[in-house]
CSV table of C-alpha atoms in Angstrom, one decimal:
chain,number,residue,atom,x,y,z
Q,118,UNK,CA,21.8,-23.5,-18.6
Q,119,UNK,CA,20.1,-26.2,-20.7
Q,120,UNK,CA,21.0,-23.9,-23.9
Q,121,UNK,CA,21.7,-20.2,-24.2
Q,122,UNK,CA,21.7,-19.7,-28.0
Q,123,UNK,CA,17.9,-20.6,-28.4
Q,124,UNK,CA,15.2,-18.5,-27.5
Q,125,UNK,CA,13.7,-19.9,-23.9
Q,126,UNK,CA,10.4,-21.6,-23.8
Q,127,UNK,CA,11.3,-21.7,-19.7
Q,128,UNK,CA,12.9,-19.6,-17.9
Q,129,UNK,CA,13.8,-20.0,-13.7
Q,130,UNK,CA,16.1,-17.0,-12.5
Q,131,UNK,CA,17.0,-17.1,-8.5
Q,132,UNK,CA,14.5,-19.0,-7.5
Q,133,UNK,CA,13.7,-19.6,-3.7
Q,134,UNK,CA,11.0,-21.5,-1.9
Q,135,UNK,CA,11.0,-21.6,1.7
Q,136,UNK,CA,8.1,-23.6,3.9
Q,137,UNK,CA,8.6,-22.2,7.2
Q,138,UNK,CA,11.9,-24.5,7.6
Q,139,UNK,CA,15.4,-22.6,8.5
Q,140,UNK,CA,16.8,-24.2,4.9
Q,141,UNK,CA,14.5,-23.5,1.9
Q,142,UNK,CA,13.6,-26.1,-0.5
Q,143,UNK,CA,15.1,-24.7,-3.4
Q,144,UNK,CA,17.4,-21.6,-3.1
Q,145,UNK,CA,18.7,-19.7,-6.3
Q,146,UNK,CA,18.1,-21.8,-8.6
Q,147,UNK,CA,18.4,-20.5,-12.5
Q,148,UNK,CA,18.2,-22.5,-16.0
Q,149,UNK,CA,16.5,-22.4,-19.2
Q,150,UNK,CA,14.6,-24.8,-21.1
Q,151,UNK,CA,15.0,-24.1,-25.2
Q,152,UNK,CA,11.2,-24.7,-26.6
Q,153,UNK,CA,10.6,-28.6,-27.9
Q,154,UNK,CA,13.5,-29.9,-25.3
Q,155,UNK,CA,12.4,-32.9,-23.4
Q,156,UNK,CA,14.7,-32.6,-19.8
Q,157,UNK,CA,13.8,-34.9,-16.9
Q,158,UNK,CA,14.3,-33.8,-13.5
Q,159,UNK,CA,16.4,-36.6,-11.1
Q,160,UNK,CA,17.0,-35.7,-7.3
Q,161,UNK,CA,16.8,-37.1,-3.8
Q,162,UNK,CA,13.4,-37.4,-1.8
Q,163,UNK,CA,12.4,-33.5,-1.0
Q,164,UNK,CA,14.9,-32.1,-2.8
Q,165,UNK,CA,12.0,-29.6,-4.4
Q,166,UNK,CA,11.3,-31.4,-7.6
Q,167,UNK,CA,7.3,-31.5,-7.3
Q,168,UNK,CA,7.6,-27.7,-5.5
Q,169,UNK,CA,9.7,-26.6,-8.2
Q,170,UNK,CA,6.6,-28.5,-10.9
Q,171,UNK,CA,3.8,-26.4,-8.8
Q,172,UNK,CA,5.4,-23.3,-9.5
Q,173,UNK,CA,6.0,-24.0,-13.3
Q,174,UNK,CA,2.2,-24.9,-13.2
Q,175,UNK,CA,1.2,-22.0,-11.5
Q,176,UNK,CA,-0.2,-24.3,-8.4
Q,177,UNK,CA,2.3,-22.0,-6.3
Q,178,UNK,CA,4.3,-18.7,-6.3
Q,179,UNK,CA,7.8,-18.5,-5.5
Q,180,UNK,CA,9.2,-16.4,-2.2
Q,181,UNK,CA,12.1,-14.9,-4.6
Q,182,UNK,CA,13.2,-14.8,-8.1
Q,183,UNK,CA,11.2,-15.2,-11.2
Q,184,UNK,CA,9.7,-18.1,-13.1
Q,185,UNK,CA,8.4,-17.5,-17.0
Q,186,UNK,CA,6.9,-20.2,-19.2
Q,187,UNK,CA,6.1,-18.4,-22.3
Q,188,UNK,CA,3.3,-20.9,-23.4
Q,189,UNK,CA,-0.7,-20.0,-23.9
Q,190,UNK,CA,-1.2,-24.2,-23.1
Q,191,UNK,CA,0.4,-25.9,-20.2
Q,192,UNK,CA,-0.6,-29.4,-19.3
Q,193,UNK,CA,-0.1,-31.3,-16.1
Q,194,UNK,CA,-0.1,-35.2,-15.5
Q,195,UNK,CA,0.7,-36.2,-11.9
Q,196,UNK,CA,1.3,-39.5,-10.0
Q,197,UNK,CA,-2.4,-40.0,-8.8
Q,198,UNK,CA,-5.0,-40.4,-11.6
Q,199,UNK,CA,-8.2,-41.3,-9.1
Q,200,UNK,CA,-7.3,-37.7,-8.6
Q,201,UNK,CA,-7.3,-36.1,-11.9
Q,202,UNK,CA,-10.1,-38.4,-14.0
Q,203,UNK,CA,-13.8,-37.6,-13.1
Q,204,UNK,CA,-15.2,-41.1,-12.8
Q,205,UNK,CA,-18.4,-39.8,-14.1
Q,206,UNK,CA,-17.3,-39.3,-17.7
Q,207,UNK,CA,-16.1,-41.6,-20.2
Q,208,UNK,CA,-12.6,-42.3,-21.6
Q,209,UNK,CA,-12.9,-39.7,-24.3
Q,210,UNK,CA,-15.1,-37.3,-22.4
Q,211,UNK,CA,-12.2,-37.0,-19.9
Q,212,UNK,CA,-9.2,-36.7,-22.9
Q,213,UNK,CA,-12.2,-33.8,-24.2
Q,214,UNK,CA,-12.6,-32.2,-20.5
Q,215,UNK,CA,-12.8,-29.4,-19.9
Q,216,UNK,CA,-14.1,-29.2,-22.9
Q,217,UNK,CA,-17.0,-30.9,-24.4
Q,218,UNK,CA,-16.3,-33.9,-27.3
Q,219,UNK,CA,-17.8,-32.0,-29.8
Q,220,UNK,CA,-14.9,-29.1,-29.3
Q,221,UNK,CA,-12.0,-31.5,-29.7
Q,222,UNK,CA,-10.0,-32.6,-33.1
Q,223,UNK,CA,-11.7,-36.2,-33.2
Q,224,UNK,CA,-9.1,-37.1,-35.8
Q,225,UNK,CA,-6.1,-36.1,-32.8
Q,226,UNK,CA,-8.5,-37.9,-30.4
Q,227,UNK,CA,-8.3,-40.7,-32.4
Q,228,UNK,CA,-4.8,-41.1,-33.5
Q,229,UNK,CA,-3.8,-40.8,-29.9
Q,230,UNK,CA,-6.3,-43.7,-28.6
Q,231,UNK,CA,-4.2,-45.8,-31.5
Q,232,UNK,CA,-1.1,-44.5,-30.4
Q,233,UNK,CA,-1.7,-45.6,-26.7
Q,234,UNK,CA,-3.5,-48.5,-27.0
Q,235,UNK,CA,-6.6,-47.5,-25.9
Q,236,UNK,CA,-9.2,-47.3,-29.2
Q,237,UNK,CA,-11.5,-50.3,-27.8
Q,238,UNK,CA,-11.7,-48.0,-24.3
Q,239,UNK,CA,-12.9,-44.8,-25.0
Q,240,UNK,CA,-16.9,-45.8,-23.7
Q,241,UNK,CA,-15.1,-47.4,-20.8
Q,242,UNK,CA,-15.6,-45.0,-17.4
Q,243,UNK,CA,-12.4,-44.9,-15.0
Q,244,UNK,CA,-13.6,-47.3,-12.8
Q,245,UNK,CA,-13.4,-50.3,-14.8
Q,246,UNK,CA,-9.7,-48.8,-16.4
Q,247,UNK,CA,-6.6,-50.4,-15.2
Q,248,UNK,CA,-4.0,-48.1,-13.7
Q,249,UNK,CA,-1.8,-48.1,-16.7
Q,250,UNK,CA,-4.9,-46.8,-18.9
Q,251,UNK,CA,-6.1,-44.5,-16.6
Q,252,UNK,CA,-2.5,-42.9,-16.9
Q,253,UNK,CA,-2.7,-42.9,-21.0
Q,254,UNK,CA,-5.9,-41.3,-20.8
Q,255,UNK,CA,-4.4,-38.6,-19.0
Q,256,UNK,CA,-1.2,-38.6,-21.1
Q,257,UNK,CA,-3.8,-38.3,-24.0
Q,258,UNK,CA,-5.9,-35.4,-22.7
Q,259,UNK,CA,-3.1,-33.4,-22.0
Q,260,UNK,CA,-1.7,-34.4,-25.6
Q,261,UNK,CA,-5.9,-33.6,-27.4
Q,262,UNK,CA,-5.7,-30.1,-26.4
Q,263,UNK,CA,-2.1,-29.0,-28.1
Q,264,UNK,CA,-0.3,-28.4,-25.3
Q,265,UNK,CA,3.1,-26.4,-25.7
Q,266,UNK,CA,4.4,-27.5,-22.4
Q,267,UNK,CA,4.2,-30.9,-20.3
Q,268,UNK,CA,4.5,-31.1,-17.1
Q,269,UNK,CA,4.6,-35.0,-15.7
Q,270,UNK,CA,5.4,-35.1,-12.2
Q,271,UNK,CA,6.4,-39.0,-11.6
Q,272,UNK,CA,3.2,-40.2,-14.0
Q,273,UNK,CA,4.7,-43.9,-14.1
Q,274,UNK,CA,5.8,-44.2,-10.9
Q,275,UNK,CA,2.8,-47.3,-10.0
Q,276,UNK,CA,2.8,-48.7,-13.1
Q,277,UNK,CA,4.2,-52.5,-13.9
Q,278,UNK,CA,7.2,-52.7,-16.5
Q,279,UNK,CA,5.8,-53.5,-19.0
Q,280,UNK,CA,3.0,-50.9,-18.9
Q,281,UNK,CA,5.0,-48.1,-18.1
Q,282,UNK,CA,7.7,-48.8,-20.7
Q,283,UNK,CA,4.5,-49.4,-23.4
Q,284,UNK,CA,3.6,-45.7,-22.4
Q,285,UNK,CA,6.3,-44.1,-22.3
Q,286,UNK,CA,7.2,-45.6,-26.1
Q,287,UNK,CA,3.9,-44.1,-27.2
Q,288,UNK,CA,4.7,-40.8,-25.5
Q,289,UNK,CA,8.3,-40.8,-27.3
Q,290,UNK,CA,6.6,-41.6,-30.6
Q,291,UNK,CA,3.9,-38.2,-30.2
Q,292,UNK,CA,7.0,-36.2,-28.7
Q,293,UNK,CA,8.8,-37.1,-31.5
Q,294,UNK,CA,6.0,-35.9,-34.0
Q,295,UNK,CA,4.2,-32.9,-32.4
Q,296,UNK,CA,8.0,-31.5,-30.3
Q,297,UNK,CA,5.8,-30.5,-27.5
Q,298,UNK,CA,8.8,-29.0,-24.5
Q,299,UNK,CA,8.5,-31.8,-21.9
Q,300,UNK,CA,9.4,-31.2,-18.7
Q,301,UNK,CA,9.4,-35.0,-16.5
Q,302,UNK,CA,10.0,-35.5,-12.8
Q,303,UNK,CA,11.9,-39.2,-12.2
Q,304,UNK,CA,12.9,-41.2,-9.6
Q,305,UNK,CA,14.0,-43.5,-12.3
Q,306,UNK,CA,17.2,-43.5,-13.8
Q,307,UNK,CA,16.4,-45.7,-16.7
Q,308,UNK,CA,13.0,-44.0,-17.5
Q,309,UNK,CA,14.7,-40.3,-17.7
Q,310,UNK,CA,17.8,-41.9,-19.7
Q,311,UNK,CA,15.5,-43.6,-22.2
Q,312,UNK,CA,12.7,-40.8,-22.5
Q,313,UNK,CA,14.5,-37.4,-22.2
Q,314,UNK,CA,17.0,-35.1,-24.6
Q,315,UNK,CA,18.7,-33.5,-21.1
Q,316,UNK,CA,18.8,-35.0,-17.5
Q,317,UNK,CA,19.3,-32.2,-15.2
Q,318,UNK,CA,20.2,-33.3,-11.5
Q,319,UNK,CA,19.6,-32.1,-8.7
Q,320,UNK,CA,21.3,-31.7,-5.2
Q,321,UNK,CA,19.6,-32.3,-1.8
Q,322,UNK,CA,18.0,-29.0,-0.6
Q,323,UNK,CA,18.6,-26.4,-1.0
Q,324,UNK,CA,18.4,-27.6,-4.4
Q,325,UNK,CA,20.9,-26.8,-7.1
Q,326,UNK,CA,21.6,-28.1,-10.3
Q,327,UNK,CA,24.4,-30.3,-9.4
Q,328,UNK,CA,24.4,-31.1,-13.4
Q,329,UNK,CA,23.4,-31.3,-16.8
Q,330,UNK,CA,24.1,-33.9,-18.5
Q,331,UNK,CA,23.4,-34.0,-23.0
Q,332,UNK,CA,22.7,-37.8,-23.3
Q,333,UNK,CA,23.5,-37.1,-27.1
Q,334,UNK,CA,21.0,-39.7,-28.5
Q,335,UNK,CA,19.1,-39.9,-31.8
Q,336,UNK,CA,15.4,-40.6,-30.4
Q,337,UNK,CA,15.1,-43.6,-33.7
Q,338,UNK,CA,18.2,-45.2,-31.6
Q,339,UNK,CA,15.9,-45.3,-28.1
Q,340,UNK,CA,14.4,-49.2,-28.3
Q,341,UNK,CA,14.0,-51.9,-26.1
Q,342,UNK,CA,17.8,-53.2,-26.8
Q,343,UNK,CA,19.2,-49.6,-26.2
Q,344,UNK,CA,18.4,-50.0,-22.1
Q,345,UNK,CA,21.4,-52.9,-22.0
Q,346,UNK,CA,23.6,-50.9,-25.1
Q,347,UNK,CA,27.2,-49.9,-23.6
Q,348,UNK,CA,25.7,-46.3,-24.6
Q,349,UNK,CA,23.2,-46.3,-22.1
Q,350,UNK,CA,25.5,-48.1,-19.2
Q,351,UNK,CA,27.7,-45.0,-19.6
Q,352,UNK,CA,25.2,-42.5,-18.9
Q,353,UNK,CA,23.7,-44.1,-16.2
Q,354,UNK,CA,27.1,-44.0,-14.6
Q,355,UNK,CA,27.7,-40.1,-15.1
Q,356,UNK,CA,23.9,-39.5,-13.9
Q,357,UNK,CA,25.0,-42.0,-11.0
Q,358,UNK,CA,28.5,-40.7,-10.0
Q,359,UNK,CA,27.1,-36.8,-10.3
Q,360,UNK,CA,24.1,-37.8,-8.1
Q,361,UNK,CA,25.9,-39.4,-5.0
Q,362,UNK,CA,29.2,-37.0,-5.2
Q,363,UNK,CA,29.6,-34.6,-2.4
């Protein structure tokens, strides 16, 4: 388990997920996720990473076991973001939705446009956002609304370099302030080893947790020179070894 000793903001006990195949996705799997924990999620292609995601979100119900978040404010950011900004509203009309401007912290609103980058865009409607701001808008609308839990399901997976490692700074910075409990689905070594607390790894389905691994490092230490630090080399070896052992 991620840790036993503090009281669970996510619980998974005996989970199984089946989709009509003779080997479910994801069989018995059980962990806990302490509350203000950022984990990433590392695995091979349909090992049940965005199944095991829905479920947490409530987009889909287990066949067996249990699943608790105990959280009044979940937020989800996915890989698409055509699919999750109405192109109809404005930058900060979509951080706002589904509430109206008016309802929303302006003050949060605005710190966060500062934080990501994105002050001069907030009259700006999706269409003419580039897809690195269409993903900080979403970042920030699931930030605006003081969510407990994050779920981000592969959110930089089309971005450039240099846009995604500019976002995920900016989220580091607010998770550092706020401790909201992450959750973050990775096919990128680097990105989980710079970003999370915890990497948890998983095996090819049915998925278990092959590992855990406690990266052990103070979030002021995560920079630009800490991707090529002898620190860093060394867990990306563990997370490599553990994911390509038998």
């Amino acid at each position: 388990m991620v840790n036993v000793c503090i009281s669970p903001i996510i619980t998974s006990k005996n989970l199984k997920k089946a989709f009509g195949e003779s080997t479910p996705v994801i069989d018995n799997l059980t962990f806990s996720i302490r509350k203000g924990d950022f984990v990433s999620i590392i695995g091979p292609n349909g090992c049940g990473k965005s199944t095991l995601m829905n479920i947490l979100s409530g987009f889909s119900s287990p066949d067996h076991g249990s699943v608790a978040v105990n959280a009044k404010n979940i937020a989800y950011v996915g890989q698409n973001s055509d699919e999750m900004l109405l192109p109809w509203l404005t930058v900060e009309e979509n951080i706002a939705f589904p509430e109206k401007l008016h309802q929303i912290d302006k003050v949060i609103i605005n710190n966060l446009l500062v934080n990501f980058k994105l002050e001069s865009s907030r009259k700006k409607f999706p269409g003419s956002l580039s897809g690195g701001m269409k993903q900080a808008t979403l970042m920030i609308r699931a930030l605006a609304h003081n969510s407990e839990v994050l779920l981000l399901d592969e959110p930089f997976k089309s971005l450039d370099f240099d846009i995604s490692i500019r976002i995920q700074q900016s989220l580091l910075d607010i998770w550092t302030k706020y401790k909201p409990t992450v959750i973050l689905i990775s096919h990128d070594i680097e990105e989980a080893i710079f970003l999370s607390q915890k990497v948890m790894i998983f095996s090819d389905k049915p998925t278990k947790i092959k590992k855990i691994i406690d990266l052990k490092v103070e979030t002021k230490d995560k920079n630009i020179s800490f991707l090529s630090s002898d620190k860093f080399l060394v867990i990306k070896k563990d997370i490599l070894n553990t994911f390509y052992e038998k």
